[in-house]
Every structure is written in structure tokens, then in C-alpha cells.
Tab-separated table of C-alpha atoms in Angstrom:
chain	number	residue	atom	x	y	z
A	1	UNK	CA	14.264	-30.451	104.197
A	2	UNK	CA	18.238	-30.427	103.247
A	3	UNK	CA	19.780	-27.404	101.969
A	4	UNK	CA	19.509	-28.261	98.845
A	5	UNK	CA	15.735	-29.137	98.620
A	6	UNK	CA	15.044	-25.547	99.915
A	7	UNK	CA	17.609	-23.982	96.852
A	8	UNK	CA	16.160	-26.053	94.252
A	9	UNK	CA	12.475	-25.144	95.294
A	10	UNK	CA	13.341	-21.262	95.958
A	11	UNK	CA	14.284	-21.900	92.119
A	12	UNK	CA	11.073	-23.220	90.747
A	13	UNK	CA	9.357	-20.656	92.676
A	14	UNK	CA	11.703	-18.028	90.858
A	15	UNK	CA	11.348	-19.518	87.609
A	16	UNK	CA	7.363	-19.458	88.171
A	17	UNK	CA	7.325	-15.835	89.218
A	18	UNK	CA	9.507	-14.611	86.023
A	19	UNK	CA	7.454	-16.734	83.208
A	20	UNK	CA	4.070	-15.335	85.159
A	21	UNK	CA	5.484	-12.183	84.845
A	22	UNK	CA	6.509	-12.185	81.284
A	23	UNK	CA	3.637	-14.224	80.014
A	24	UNK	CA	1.610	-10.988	81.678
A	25	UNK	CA	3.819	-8.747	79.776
A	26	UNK	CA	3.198	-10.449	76.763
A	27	UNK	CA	-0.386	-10.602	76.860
A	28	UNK	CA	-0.840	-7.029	78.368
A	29	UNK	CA	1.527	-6.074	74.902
A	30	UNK	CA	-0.886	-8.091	72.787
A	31	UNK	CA	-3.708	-6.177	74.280
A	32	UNK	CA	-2.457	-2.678	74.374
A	33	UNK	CA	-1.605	-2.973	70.520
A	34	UNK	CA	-4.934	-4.804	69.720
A	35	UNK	CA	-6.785	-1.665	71.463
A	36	UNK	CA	-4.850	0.934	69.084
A	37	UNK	CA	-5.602	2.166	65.999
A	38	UNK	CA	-4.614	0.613	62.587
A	39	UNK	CA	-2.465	2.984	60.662
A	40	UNK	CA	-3.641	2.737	56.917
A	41	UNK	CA	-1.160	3.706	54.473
A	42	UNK	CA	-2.041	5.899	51.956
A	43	UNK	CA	-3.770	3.705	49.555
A	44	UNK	CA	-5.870	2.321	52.085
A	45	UNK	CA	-6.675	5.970	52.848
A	46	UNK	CA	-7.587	6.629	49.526
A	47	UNK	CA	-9.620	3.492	48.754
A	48	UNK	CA	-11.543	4.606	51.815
A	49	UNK	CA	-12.122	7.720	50.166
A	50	UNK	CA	-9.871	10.371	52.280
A	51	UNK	CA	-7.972	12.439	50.753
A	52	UNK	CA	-5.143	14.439	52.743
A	53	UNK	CA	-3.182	17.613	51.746
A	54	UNK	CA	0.671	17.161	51.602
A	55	UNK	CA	0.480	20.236	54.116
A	56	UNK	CA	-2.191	21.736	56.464
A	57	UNK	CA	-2.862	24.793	55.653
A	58	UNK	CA	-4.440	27.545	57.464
A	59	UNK	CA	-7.523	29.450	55.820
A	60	UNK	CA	-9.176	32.705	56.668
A	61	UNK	CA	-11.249	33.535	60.081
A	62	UNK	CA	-14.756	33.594	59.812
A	63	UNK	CA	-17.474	34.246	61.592
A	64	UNK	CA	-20.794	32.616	61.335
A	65	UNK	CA	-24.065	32.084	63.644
A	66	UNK	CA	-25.048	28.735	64.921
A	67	UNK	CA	-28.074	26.950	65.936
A	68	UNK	CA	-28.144	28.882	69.104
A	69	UNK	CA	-27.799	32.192	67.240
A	70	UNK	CA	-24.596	32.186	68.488
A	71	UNK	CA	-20.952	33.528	67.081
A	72	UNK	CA	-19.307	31.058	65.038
A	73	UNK	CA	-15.603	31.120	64.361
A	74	UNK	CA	-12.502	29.506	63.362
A	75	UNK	CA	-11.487	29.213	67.204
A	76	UNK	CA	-14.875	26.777	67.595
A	77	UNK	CA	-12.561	24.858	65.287
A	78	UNK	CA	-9.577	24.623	67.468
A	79	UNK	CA	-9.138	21.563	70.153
A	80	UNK	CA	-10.394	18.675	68.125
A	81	UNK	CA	-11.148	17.418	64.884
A	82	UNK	CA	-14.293	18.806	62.537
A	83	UNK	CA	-15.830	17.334	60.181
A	84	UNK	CA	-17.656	20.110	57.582
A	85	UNK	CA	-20.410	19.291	55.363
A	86	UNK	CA	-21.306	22.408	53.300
A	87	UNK	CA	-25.410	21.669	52.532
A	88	UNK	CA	-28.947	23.357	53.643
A	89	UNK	CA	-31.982	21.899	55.479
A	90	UNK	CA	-34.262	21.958	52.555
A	91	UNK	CA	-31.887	19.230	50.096
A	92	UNK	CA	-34.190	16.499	49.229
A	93	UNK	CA	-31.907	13.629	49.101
A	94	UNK	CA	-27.529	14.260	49.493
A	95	UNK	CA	-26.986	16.439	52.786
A	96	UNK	CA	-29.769	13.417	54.642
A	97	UNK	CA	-28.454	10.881	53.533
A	98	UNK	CA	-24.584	12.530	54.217
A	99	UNK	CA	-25.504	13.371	57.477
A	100	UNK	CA	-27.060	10.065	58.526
A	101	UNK	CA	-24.451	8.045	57.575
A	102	UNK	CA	-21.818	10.845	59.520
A	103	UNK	CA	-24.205	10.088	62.337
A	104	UNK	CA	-23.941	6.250	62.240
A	105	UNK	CA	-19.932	6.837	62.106
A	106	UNK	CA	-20.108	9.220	64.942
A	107	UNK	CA	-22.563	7.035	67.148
A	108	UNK	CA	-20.262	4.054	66.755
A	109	UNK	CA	-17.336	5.684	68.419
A	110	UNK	CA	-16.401	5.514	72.061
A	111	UNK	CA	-17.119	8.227	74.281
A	112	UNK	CA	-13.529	9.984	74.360
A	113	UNK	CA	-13.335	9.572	70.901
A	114	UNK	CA	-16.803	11.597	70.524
A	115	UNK	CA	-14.926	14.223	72.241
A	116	UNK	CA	-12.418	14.371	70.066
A	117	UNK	CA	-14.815	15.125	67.041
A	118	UNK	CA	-17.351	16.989	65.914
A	119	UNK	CA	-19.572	16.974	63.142
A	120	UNK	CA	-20.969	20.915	61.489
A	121	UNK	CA	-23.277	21.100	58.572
A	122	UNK	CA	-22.655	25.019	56.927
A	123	UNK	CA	-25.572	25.624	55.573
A	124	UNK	CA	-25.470	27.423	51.848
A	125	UNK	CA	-28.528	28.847	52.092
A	126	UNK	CA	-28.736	31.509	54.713
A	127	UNK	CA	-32.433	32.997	53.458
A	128	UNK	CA	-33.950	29.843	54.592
A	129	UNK	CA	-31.725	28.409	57.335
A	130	UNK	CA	-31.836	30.715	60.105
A	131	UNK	CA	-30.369	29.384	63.541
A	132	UNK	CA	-33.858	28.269	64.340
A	133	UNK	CA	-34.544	26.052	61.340
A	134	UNK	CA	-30.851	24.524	61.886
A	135	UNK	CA	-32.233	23.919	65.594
A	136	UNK	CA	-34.907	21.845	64.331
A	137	UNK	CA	-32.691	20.180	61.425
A	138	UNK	CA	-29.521	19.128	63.066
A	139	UNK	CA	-29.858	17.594	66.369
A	140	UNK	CA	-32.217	14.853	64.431
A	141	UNK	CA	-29.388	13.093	63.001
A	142	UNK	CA	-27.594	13.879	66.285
A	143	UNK	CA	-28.063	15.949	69.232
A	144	UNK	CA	-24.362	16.542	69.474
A	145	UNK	CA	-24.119	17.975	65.762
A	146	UNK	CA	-23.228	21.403	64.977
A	147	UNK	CA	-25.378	23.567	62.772
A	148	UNK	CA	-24.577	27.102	61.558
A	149	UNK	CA	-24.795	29.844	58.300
A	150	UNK	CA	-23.669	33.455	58.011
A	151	UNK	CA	-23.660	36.055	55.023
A	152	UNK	CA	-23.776	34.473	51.135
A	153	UNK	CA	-19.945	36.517	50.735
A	154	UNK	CA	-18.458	34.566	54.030
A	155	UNK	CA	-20.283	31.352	53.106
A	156	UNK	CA	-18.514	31.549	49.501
A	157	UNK	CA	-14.928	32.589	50.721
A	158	UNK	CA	-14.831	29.910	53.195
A	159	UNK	CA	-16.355	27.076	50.888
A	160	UNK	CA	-13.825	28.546	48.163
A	161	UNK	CA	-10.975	28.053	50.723
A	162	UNK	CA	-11.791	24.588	51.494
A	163	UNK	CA	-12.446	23.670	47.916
A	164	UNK	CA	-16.261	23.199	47.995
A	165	UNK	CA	-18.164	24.591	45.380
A	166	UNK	CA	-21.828	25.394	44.910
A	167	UNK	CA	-24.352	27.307	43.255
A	168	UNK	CA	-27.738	28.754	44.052
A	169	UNK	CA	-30.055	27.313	41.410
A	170	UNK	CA	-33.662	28.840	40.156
A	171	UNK	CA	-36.642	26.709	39.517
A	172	UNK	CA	-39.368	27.234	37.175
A	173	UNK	CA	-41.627	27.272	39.908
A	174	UNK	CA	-40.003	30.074	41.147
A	175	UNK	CA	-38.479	28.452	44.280
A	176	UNK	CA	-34.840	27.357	44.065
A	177	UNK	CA	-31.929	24.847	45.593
A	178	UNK	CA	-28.464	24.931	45.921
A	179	UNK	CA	-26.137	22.202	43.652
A	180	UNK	CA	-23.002	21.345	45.990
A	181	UNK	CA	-20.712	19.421	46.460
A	182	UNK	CA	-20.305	16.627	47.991
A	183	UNK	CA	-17.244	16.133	49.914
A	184	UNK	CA	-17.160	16.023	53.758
A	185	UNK	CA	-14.136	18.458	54.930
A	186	UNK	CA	-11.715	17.574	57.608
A	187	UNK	CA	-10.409	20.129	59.894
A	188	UNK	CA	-7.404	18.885	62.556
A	189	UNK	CA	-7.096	20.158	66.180
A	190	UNK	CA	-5.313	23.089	65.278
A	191	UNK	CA	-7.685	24.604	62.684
A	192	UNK	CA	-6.308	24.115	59.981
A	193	UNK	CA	-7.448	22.549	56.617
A	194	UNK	CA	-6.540	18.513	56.823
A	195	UNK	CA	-8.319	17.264	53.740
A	196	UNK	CA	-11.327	15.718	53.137
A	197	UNK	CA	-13.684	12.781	52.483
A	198	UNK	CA	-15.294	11.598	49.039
A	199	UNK	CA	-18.737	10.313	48.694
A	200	UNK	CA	-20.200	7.501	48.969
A	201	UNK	CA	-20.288	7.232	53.113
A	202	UNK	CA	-19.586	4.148	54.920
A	203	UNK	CA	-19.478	4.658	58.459
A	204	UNK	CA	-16.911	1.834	59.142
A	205	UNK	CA	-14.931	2.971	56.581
A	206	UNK	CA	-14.963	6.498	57.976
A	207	UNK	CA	-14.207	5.662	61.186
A	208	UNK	CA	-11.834	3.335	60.673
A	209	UNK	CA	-9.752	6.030	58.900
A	210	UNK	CA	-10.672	8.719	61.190
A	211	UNK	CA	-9.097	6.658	64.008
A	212	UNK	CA	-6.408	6.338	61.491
A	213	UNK	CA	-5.478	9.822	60.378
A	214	UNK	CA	-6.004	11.265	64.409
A	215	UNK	CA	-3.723	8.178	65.680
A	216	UNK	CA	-0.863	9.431	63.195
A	217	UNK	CA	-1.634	13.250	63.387
């Protein structure tokens, strides 16, 4: 083989090896973007039914008892995102069906997204919903969801703070329930008040912009 010959095929080669090399680029680009979150602007957001505060703001500590009739604070809050539903164990028909569909959006995420999230339902009525009955309630949506109550002045001065509002209700039978509402509150990674989600659930839709609002946060 001349001189040449061996130049021009040392070429090719060359030529082979850098397409290869940027087609692989290309494609790995292609994948690495396709695996990342879609950023929704803030009418997407909205349609989706998340609402976000211009600012983050901090609220007051708190201290509540879980399912494990354990301490409860704002530092359980800290290190990943929360989503709060403020409801009670004995609501016939919103806090299930919130809860189920939270579960549904939570089930469908991968596994290091799970840890990124977690789900608490603050129950509003502490006379009924001691940490046992929350034991029994909670993990049946999902054995990974939070559960916990505390006294009816804490449970109103954090609900106030986060903008949920509710009211213990008699019936004429003598028993009562507790109107809420019906908002899902979103707490980011440094405990602070994020904003929140409006009824009606969609799990896709929530975790779509879930995705969404921790990509950009």
C-alpha cells in the first residue's frame, strides 16, 4: 500500500471516529434533556392548579405528635418537599378522595423522587385522631404517608399561617365534623411556605408540576 493509500485511509478512519463521536454526543444530548423535567410557565402552573407565592415565606415553629406519638416540628419539614393536607380520619368523602389521588401521584414517581417528597395529612380534629387512629388511617393510602395532630390553638395558628381555614361543625345528632378547606399546601426543602395546590386532583397533573416547580426551585 503507497503512502498515500495509508493517508487517505488513516482519514476515513478519522472522519468515522469524529461523526461516531458526535452522533453519540448528539443522541446522549437528546436523551439527557428528554429525561429532565418540563419547566411549565406560569400559566401552565396555574391551569394545573398550583399556585406559588411571589416569595417563600417562613411561618411559625410548631410542634405536633405523629402517628408514632412522636414530636412533630417544623425541622421534620426541612430536607425535602411536603405536601400538607389539613383534614381528619372521620371526613366522609374530601380528605379520601384527596389523599388517594396524592397517593396515585406519589406512587407514580421514581424512587429518588419519593425521597424527595413527602405527603402529611394534619388532622383538625385532635379529640378523635389520636396518633393511634392516624396509624390505622394513613399508611392505607400509603405506607410512606405522614400522619399527625396537636392542640386545637397550634392546629389553628398553623392552618391560619398557611391560609387554610376550617371550622368545627355541630350536628343535630349531637356528633360533629369539621368544614375545611380544600387546598393541598406545598412546603420547599427549606421549610418554608411555597404555595399550594387547588382541588380537583389529577395525579399527572400534580406530578407533572411537582417535577416542575422542584426542577426550577
Amino acid at each position: 500500500m503507497t503512502d498515500e493509500k495509508i493517508l487517505n485511509t488513516g482519514s476515513v478512519r478519522l472522519t468515522v471516529i469524529v461523526v461516531l463521536a458526535f452522533i453519540v454526543l448528539v443522541v446522549s444530548g437528546f436523551a439527557y434533556k428528554l429525561s429532565q423535567p418540563r419547566i411549565l410557565n406560569q400559566y401552565e402552573l396555574k391551569a394545573n392548579g398550583a399556585v406559588l407565592l411571589d416569595m417563600p415565606r417562613k411561618f411559625s415553629d410548631f410542634k405536633l405528635t405523629d402517628q408514632k406519638g412522636e414530636l412533630f416540628t417544623q425541622e421534620n419539614l426541612k430536607g425535602k418537599w411536603t405536601l400538607i393536607f389539613f383534614g381528619f380520619t372521620h371526613c366522609p368523602d374530601v380528605c379520601p378522595t384527596t389523599l388517594a389521588a396524592a397517593a396515585k401521584m406519589y406512587a407514580g414517581l421514581k424512587p429518588h423522587e419519593q425521597e424527595q417528597l413527602q405527603i402529611l395529612l394534619v388532622s383538625l380534629d385532635p379529640e378523635r385522631d389520636t396518633p393511634e387512629q392516624l396509624a390505622k388511617y394513613v399508611p392505607y393510602f400509603n405506607p410512606d404517608f405522614l400522619g399527625a395532630s396537636g392542640d386545637k390553638y397550634m392546629l389553628l395558628k398553623l392552618a391560619t399561617e398557611l391560609n387554610v381555614a376550617f371550622n368545627k361543625v355541630e350536628l343535630e345528632n349531637g356528633d360533629y365534623t369539621i368544614d375545611h378547606s380544600g387546598n393541598m399546601v406545598l412546603i420547599n426543602p427549606y421549610g418554608h411556605y411555597h404555595g399550594f395546590f387547588r382541588p380537583p386532583f389529577e395525579e399527572g397533573s400534580m406530578r407533572l408540576t411537582w417535577r416542575s416547580i422542584a426542577a426550577s426551585f
